[in-house]
Each structure stands twice: as structure tokens, then as C-alpha cells.
XYZ file of N, CA, C and O in Angstrom:
540
model
N 164.469 -156.218 129.495
C 164.679 -155.515 128.258
C 164.062 -154.114 128.323
O 164.654 -153.158 127.877
N 162.877 -154.024 128.899
C 162.201 -152.740 129.018
C 163.031 -151.790 129.881
O 163.162 -150.616 129.565
N 163.611 -152.312 130.943
C 164.452 -151.519 131.837
C 165.670 -150.979 131.092
O 166.017 -149.807 131.214
N 166.317 -151.818 130.293
C 167.497 -151.394 129.543
C 167.132 -150.326 128.520
O 167.900 -149.399 128.291
N 165.980 -150.444 127.917
C 165.528 -149.453 126.952
C 165.346 -148.095 127.630
O 165.762 -147.076 127.098
N 164.742 -148.095 128.817
C 164.542 -146.847 129.549
C 165.875 -146.200 129.885
O 166.040 -144.989 129.756
N 166.825 -146.985 130.328
C 168.151 -146.457 130.669
C 168.810 -145.874 129.427
O 169.386 -144.787 129.465
N 168.718 -146.574 128.313
C 169.330 -146.092 127.068
C 168.693 -144.783 126.612
O 169.391 -143.852 126.196
N 167.372 -144.691 126.696
C 166.677 -143.469 126.302
C 167.068 -142.312 127.212
O 167.332 -141.200 126.749
N 167.137 -142.547 128.505
C 167.523 -141.498 129.447
C 168.955 -141.039 129.188
O 169.247 -139.837 129.205
N 169.851 -141.981 128.946
C 171.247 -141.631 128.668
C 171.345 -140.822 127.382
O 172.100 -139.841 127.300
N 170.587 -141.208 126.369
C 170.573 -140.485 125.111
C 170.059 -139.061 125.314
O 170.605 -138.105 124.759
N 169.033 -138.909 126.107
C 168.487 -137.577 126.393
C 169.525 -136.704 127.082
O 169.664 -135.519 126.779
N 170.275 -137.290 128.006
C 171.323 -136.538 128.701
C 172.411 -136.101 127.725
O 172.883 -134.973 127.777
N 172.807 -136.987 126.846
C 173.838 -136.646 125.853
C 173.351 -135.515 124.958
O 174.082 -134.577 124.683
N 172.087 -135.593 124.522
C 171.530 -134.568 123.662
C 171.505 -133.219 124.372
O 171.900 -132.208 123.814
N 171.057 -133.208 125.611
C 170.974 -131.951 126.362
C 172.352 -131.354 126.570
O 172.557 -130.159 126.381
N 173.315 -132.156 126.956
C 174.667 -131.671 127.185
C 175.254 -131.119 125.899
O 175.876 -130.064 125.894
N 175.055 -131.823 124.801
C 175.577 -131.386 123.515
C 174.924 -130.082 123.082
O 175.575 -129.195 122.564
N 173.629 -129.953 123.306
C 172.910 -128.737 122.940
C 173.482 -127.529 123.654
O 173.749 -126.502 123.039
N 173.692 -127.632 124.949
C 174.191 -126.499 125.705
C 175.650 -126.203 125.393
O 176.067 -125.060 125.389
N 176.442 -127.217 125.104
C 177.855 -127.021 124.811
C 178.057 -126.302 123.491
O 179.027 -125.570 123.328
N 177.144 -126.491 122.531
C 177.325 -125.887 121.218
C 176.535 -124.602 121.024
O 176.611 -123.988 119.966
N 175.793 -124.161 122.013
C 174.977 -122.960 121.858
C 175.790 -121.741 121.469
O 175.404 -120.985 120.591
N 176.910 -121.501 122.115
C 177.699 -120.311 121.851
C 178.181 -120.301 120.415
O 178.039 -119.296 119.714
N 178.737 -121.402 119.946
C 179.219 -121.472 118.568
C 178.069 -121.274 117.587
O 178.201 -120.567 116.589
N 176.928 -121.868 117.871
C 175.774 -121.742 116.999
C 175.273 -120.310 116.969
O 174.934 -119.788 115.907
N 175.228 -119.649 118.133
C 174.761 -118.268 118.184
C 175.676 -117.343 117.396
O 175.210 -116.446 116.696
N 176.992 -117.539 117.506
C 177.929 -116.720 116.751
C 177.762 -116.962 115.254
O 177.798 -116.025 114.459
N 177.562 -118.200 114.865
C 177.355 -118.530 113.467
C 176.043 -117.906 112.984
O 175.979 -117.380 111.878
N 175.012 -117.934 113.814
C 173.728 -117.353 113.451
C 173.837 -115.847 113.242
O 173.227 -115.300 112.326
N 174.631 -115.199 114.093
C 174.813 -113.758 113.953
C 175.486 -113.434 112.623
O 175.071 -112.517 111.920
N 176.510 -114.192 112.265
C 177.194 -113.988 110.995
C 176.242 -114.241 109.837
O 176.198 -113.463 108.882
N 175.468 -115.308 109.933
C 174.503 -115.630 108.893
C 173.470 -114.521 108.755
O 173.152 -114.097 107.643
N 172.956 -114.030 109.880
C 171.985 -112.942 109.833
C 172.578 -111.713 109.150
O 171.940 -111.110 108.293
N 173.782 -111.340 109.542
C 174.418 -110.152 108.976
C 174.586 -110.294 107.469
O 174.312 -109.352 106.717
N 175.007 -111.474 107.030
C 175.221 -111.697 105.601
C 173.909 -111.785 104.837
O 173.737 -111.141 103.800
N 172.998 -112.582 105.347
C 171.730 -112.809 104.644
C 170.856 -111.558 104.583
O 170.163 -111.327 103.603
N 170.894 -110.768 105.644
C 170.015 -109.600 105.715
C 170.688 -108.324 105.232
O 170.048 -107.277 105.183
N 171.976 -108.409 104.903
C 172.727 -107.249 104.432
C 172.588 -106.079 105.421
O 172.108 -105.002 105.076
N 172.996 -106.332 106.652
C 172.849 -105.352 107.727
C 173.830 -104.194 107.573
O 174.964 -104.384 107.130
N 173.388 -103.029 107.985
C 174.276 -101.867 108.025
C 175.184 -101.987 109.246
O 174.945 -102.819 110.135
N 176.202 -101.146 109.310
C 177.111 -101.165 110.462
C 176.355 -100.850 111.749
O 176.594 -101.471 112.783
N 175.437 -99.875 111.677
C 174.662 -99.499 112.862
C 173.783 -100.659 113.324
O 173.698 -100.950 114.525
N 173.154 -101.343 112.381
C 172.317 -102.485 112.728
C 173.164 -103.602 113.336
O 172.760 -104.225 114.319
N 174.325 -103.831 112.760
C 175.213 -104.870 113.267
C 175.604 -104.584 114.711
O 175.607 -105.489 115.551
N 175.902 -103.344 115.023
C 176.265 -102.974 116.399
C 175.091 -103.145 117.351
O 175.256 -103.632 118.473
N 173.896 -102.738 116.918
C 172.714 -102.913 117.765
C 172.458 -104.398 118.035
O 172.173 -104.792 119.165
N 172.579 -105.191 116.996
C 172.332 -106.622 117.131
C 173.415 -107.276 117.983
O 173.131 -108.189 118.763
N 174.626 -106.783 117.880
C 175.708 -107.307 118.723
C 175.370 -107.096 120.199
O 175.548 -107.984 121.024
N 174.834 -105.919 120.539
C 174.417 -105.648 121.917
C 173.291 -106.569 122.358
O 173.290 -107.075 123.485
N 172.341 -106.808 121.464
C 171.235 -107.721 121.768
C 171.751 -109.137 121.983
O 171.295 -109.845 122.883
N 172.720 -109.550 121.162
C 173.294 -110.884 121.307
C 173.990 -111.017 122.651
O 173.860 -112.032 123.331
N 174.731 -109.979 123.059
C 175.414 -110.028 124.358
C 174.416 -110.163 125.504
O 174.642 -110.933 126.438
N 173.309 -109.433 125.417
C 172.267 -109.555 126.442
C 171.702 -110.972 126.473
O 171.489 -111.551 127.541
N 171.475 -111.527 125.297
C 170.935 -112.879 125.203
C 171.931 -113.895 125.743
O 171.552 -114.826 126.468
N 173.205 -113.725 125.407
C 174.229 -114.640 125.904
C 174.303 -114.569 127.434
O 174.479 -115.594 128.092
N 174.160 -113.385 127.996
C 174.137 -113.249 129.461
C 172.942 -113.995 130.052
O 173.061 -114.666 131.075
N 171.795 -113.867 129.397
C 170.605 -114.582 129.869
C 170.809 -116.088 129.776
O 170.477 -116.828 130.706
N 171.364 -116.547 128.653
C 171.606 -117.985 128.485
C 172.620 -118.503 129.497
O 172.470 -119.599 130.021
N 173.632 -117.703 129.776
C 174.654 -118.159 130.728
C 174.127 -118.187 132.157
O 174.716 -118.843 133.019
N 173.014 -117.508 132.398
C 172.438 -117.522 133.742
C 171.603 -118.771 134.013
O 171.204 -119.010 135.154
N 171.347 -119.558 132.966
C 170.587 -120.789 133.165
C 171.375 -121.737 134.059
O 172.573 -121.908 133.893
N 170.699 -122.330 134.992
C 171.330 -123.207 135.972
C 171.424 -124.637 135.423
O 170.553 -125.460 135.653
N 172.518 -124.899 134.715
C 172.702 -126.211 134.107
C 173.042 -127.279 135.124
O 172.836 -128.467 134.878
N 173.536 -126.860 136.288
C 173.864 -127.854 137.310
C 172.599 -128.537 137.842
O 172.675 -129.604 138.440
N 171.446 -127.952 137.564
C 170.180 -128.564 137.990
C 169.899 -129.847 137.219
O 169.071 -130.656 137.629
N 170.584 -130.038 136.101
C 170.366 -131.241 135.300
C 170.766 -132.482 136.084
O 170.112 -133.505 136.021
N 171.843 -132.410 136.820
C 172.247 -133.524 137.667
C 172.492 -134.806 136.917
O 171.766 -135.774 137.090
N 173.503 -134.825 136.081
C 173.811 -135.999 135.272
C 174.020 -137.251 136.115
O 173.850 -138.361 135.637
N 174.391 -137.087 137.360
C 174.655 -138.239 138.220
C 173.414 -139.100 138.443
O 173.532 -140.275 138.765
N 172.230 -138.535 138.303
C 171.009 -139.295 138.554
C 170.954 -140.513 137.639
O 170.778 -141.640 138.111
N 171.096 -140.307 136.352
C 171.031 -141.420 135.402
C 172.246 -142.327 135.577
O 172.117 -143.553 135.572
N 173.414 -141.733 135.741
C 174.642 -142.517 135.932
C 174.504 -143.418 137.155
O 174.852 -144.601 137.114
N 173.974 -142.869 138.235
C 173.794 -143.660 139.460
C 172.794 -144.793 139.260
O 172.969 -145.888 139.808
N 171.748 -144.539 138.469
C 170.793 -145.608 138.194
C 171.457 -146.717 137.381
O 171.215 -147.898 137.634
N 172.274 -146.334 136.437
C 172.972 -147.332 135.618
C 173.925 -148.136 136.491
O 173.968 -149.366 136.395
N 174.668 -147.444 137.359
C 175.609 -148.138 138.249
C 174.889 -149.100 139.185
O 175.335 -150.220 139.410
N 173.781 -148.647 139.741
C 173.072 -149.468 140.727
C 172.224 -150.556 140.082
O 171.867 -151.535 140.740
N 171.884 -150.360 138.818
C 171.015 -151.333 138.154
C 169.564 -151.191 138.572
O 168.749 -152.061 138.294
N 169.231 -150.089 139.256
C 167.856 -149.851 139.718
C 167.301 -148.603 139.053
O 167.883 -147.529 139.147
N 166.178 -148.762 138.407
C 165.512 -147.648 137.737
C 164.614 -146.927 138.729
O 163.806 -147.537 139.409
N 164.754 -145.614 138.789
C 163.919 -144.776 139.656
C 163.071 -143.901 138.737
O 163.540 -142.875 138.228
N 161.863 -144.337 138.518
C 160.955 -143.667 137.580
C 160.774 -142.188 137.912
O 160.869 -141.327 137.041
N 160.529 -141.893 139.174
C 160.288 -140.508 139.590
C 161.525 -139.647 139.361
O 161.420 -138.522 138.849
N 162.694 -140.149 139.725
C 163.933 -139.388 139.553
C 164.229 -139.161 138.074
O 164.652 -138.066 137.672
N 164.012 -140.174 137.254
C 164.255 -140.053 135.819
C 163.318 -139.012 135.204
O 163.747 -138.150 134.444
N 162.042 -139.086 135.549
C 161.078 -138.122 135.014
C 161.404 -136.710 135.472
O 161.304 -135.758 134.697
N 161.805 -136.584 136.744
C 162.166 -135.261 137.269
C 163.366 -134.701 136.513
O 163.373 -133.532 136.126
N 164.369 -135.530 136.279
C 165.559 -135.071 135.576
C 165.235 -134.693 134.135
O 165.676 -133.652 133.642
N 164.458 -135.517 133.465
C 164.097 -135.215 132.088
C 163.227 -133.963 131.998
O 163.343 -133.180 131.050
N 162.375 -133.725 132.981
C 161.576 -132.506 133.010
C 162.464 -131.287 133.220
O 162.254 -130.235 132.612
N 163.475 -131.435 134.076
C 164.423 -130.341 134.311
C 165.140 -129.991 133.011
O 165.291 -128.814 132.672
N 165.565 -131.014 132.269
C 166.225 -130.786 130.985
C 165.273 -130.058 130.036
O 165.659 -129.083 129.387
N 164.036 -130.495 129.974
C 163.036 -129.854 129.107
C 162.814 -128.402 129.508
O 162.703 -127.524 128.642
N 162.742 -128.139 130.798
C 162.529 -126.771 131.275
C 163.684 -125.863 130.878
O 163.474 -124.724 130.440
N 164.904 -126.355 131.015
C 166.078 -125.550 130.663
C 166.116 -125.306 129.164
O 166.390 -124.185 128.713
N 165.822 -126.330 128.380
C 165.777 -126.158 126.933
C 164.700 -125.148 126.541
O 164.909 -124.329 125.640
N 163.562 -125.176 127.204
C 162.484 -124.227 126.920
C 162.917 -122.803 127.259
O 162.618 -121.862 126.513
N 163.620 -122.628 128.368
C 164.113 -121.298 128.726
C 165.104 -120.793 127.684
O 165.055 -119.622 127.287
N 165.999 -121.657 127.237
C 166.981 -121.264 126.223
C 166.274 -120.877 124.918
O 166.625 -119.869 124.295
N 165.283 -121.645 124.526
C 164.527 -121.307 123.319
C 163.786 -119.991 123.483
O 163.674 -119.213 122.541
N 163.263 -119.728 124.663
C 162.587 -118.458 124.930
C 163.554 -117.298 124.706
O 163.223 -116.325 124.026
N 164.751 -117.390 125.284
C 165.738 -116.319 125.133
C 166.111 -116.112 123.673
O 166.259 -114.983 123.205
N 166.270 -117.205 122.918
C 166.612 -117.069 121.501
C 165.447 -116.465 120.706
O 165.644 -115.638 119.816
N 164.220 -116.856 121.023
C 163.054 -116.296 120.340
C 162.921 -114.809 120.647
O 162.648 -113.999 119.749
N 163.136 -114.430 121.909
C 163.061 -113.021 122.290
C 164.157 -112.228 121.587
O 163.925 -111.108 121.121
N 165.336 -112.826 121.470
C 166.446 -112.191 120.745
C 166.027 -111.904 119.304
O 166.208 -110.789 118.807
N 165.446 -112.886 118.635
C 165.017 -112.680 117.255
C 163.933 -111.606 117.152
O 163.917 -110.821 116.204
N 163.047 -111.568 118.129
C 162.018 -110.525 118.150
C 162.668 -109.148 118.264
O 162.320 -108.218 117.531
N 163.622 -109.024 119.183
C 164.316 -107.740 119.366
C 165.111 -107.370 118.118
O 165.165 -106.203 117.739
N 165.739 -108.348 117.483
C 166.464 -108.106 116.238
C 165.510 -107.581 115.177
O 165.831 -106.640 114.446
N 164.326 -108.148 115.104
C 163.368 -107.735 114.079
C 162.998 -106.258 114.205
O 162.677 -105.614 113.204
N 163.067 -105.718 115.414
C 162.733 -104.304 115.617
C 163.810 -103.378 115.059
O 163.558 -102.204 114.836
N 164.997 -103.906 114.788
C 166.118 -103.134 114.261
C 166.106 -103.144 112.726
O 166.739 -102.311 112.092
N 165.354 -104.037 112.136
C 165.400 -104.277 110.695
C 164.448 -103.387 109.908
O 163.430 -102.923 110.421
N 164.794 -103.204 108.640
C 163.900 -102.528 107.712
C 162.792 -103.509 107.327
O 162.873 -104.708 107.617
N 161.784 -103.026 106.640
C 160.667 -103.879 106.218
C 161.155 -105.015 105.311
O 160.718 -106.165 105.457
N 162.077 -104.698 104.406
C 162.613 -105.731 103.508
C 163.409 -106.773 104.289
O 163.316 -107.972 104.024
N 164.195 -106.316 105.247
C 164.988 -107.235 106.060
C 164.084 -108.108 106.925
O 164.360 -109.288 107.116
N 163.000 -107.526 107.452
C 162.048 -108.317 108.239
C 161.426 -109.413 107.377
O 161.248 -110.547 107.829
N 161.095 -109.066 106.141
C 160.513 -110.055 105.230
C 161.514 -111.182 104.982
O 161.138 -112.361 104.966
N 162.793 -110.843 104.806
C 163.828 -111.852 104.589
C 163.999 -112.710 105.842
O 164.130 -113.939 105.752
N 163.974 -112.089 107.029
C 164.076 -112.835 108.278
C 162.907 -113.809 108.409
O 163.097 -114.970 108.773
N 161.719 -113.339 108.079
C 160.536 -114.206 108.130
C 160.711 -115.389 107.191
O 160.400 -116.535 107.551
N 161.221 -115.134 105.999
C 161.471 -116.197 105.026
C 162.493 -117.192 105.577
O 162.311 -118.402 105.457
N 163.552 -116.695 106.216
C 164.574 -117.566 106.794
C 163.988 -118.427 107.911
O 164.318 -119.600 108.029
N 163.120 -117.846 108.715
C 162.530 -118.567 109.833
C 161.476 -119.569 109.378
O 161.182 -120.520 110.095
N 160.927 -119.349 108.213
C 159.886 -120.244 107.696
C 160.468 -121.451 106.980
O 159.730 -122.347 106.587
N 161.779 -121.496 106.845
C 162.435 -122.592 106.143
C 162.441 -123.866 106.958
O 161.799 -123.991 107.995
N 163.206 -124.816 106.475
C 163.285 -126.137 107.110
C 163.961 -126.103 108.465
O 163.637 -126.892 109.344
N 164.933 -125.213 108.655
C 165.680 -125.186 109.916
C 165.090 -124.146 110.867
O 164.892 -123.002 110.484
N 164.844 -124.541 112.080
C 164.362 -123.606 113.101
C 165.529 -122.739 113.539
O 166.633 -123.217 113.731
N 165.282 -121.440 113.692
C 166.355 -120.528 114.086
C 166.406 -120.326 115.590
O 167.265 -119.645 116.092
N 165.481 -120.847 116.314
C 165.502 -120.677 117.770
C 165.132 -121.938 118.462
O 164.740 -122.904 117.922
């Protein structure tokens, strides 16, 4: 039973990681629209932020997702043999990639804040302090 639980948790982690990376682009575009609307950005600010978003998207696309190696968990399930070291290594790789993606999004928000007026920065801070994490 303990073995099956570990396999289920690992499979769930893989699904979560894959889903996170697959939806990043849509989420980032939605976030940009939300920022523009919520902060009442000028055309010049919108263009500057668009450039920052493109830089961030380039950084995110450079992340090596093939390092996740989904086959590791799949192979363990097929073989019926749990490899503790391989599972931990794979889950750490997923965590590292997620941390890098969060870093890029946090840096993006920092760079965006430099484009904003004092009132807009206050609104951004309020948005970031809410229930939903923006990065």
C-alpha cells in the first residue's frame, strides 16, 4: 500500500508540473491584460511592459523541460519497482524548474514596477498582497 501511495503521489506531481508549464503562456497573457486594465497603463507603459514580457517569455522558453524525464515514473509504474533515488531526483528537477520559472516571473514583476507611477506601484502591491500569488 505504501508503494502504491508513493507511485500515485509521484504521478500526481508529474501531472501538476506538466500542467503548470503547459498553461504558463496563457496565464502570462491573461496577467498582462489584467495588469493593463487594473493599473490603467498608458500606451507607452503598455509597450514597455510588452517588451519585458517578451524577454521573460524567452527566458521561460529556455528552461529545459526535457530534464523532467516523465519516463522515470512511467517506467517505475510499468516495472512495479520503486526507485527512491530516481523519484527524488526527478521531483527535485521539477522543483528546480518551477523555482526558475517563478524567479523569471518575479523578476518580470520587479521590472514592470520600475515602469509604473507611484499610484500604480501601490495598486500592484495591493494586487500582489491578495489571495492569489502573481508569480
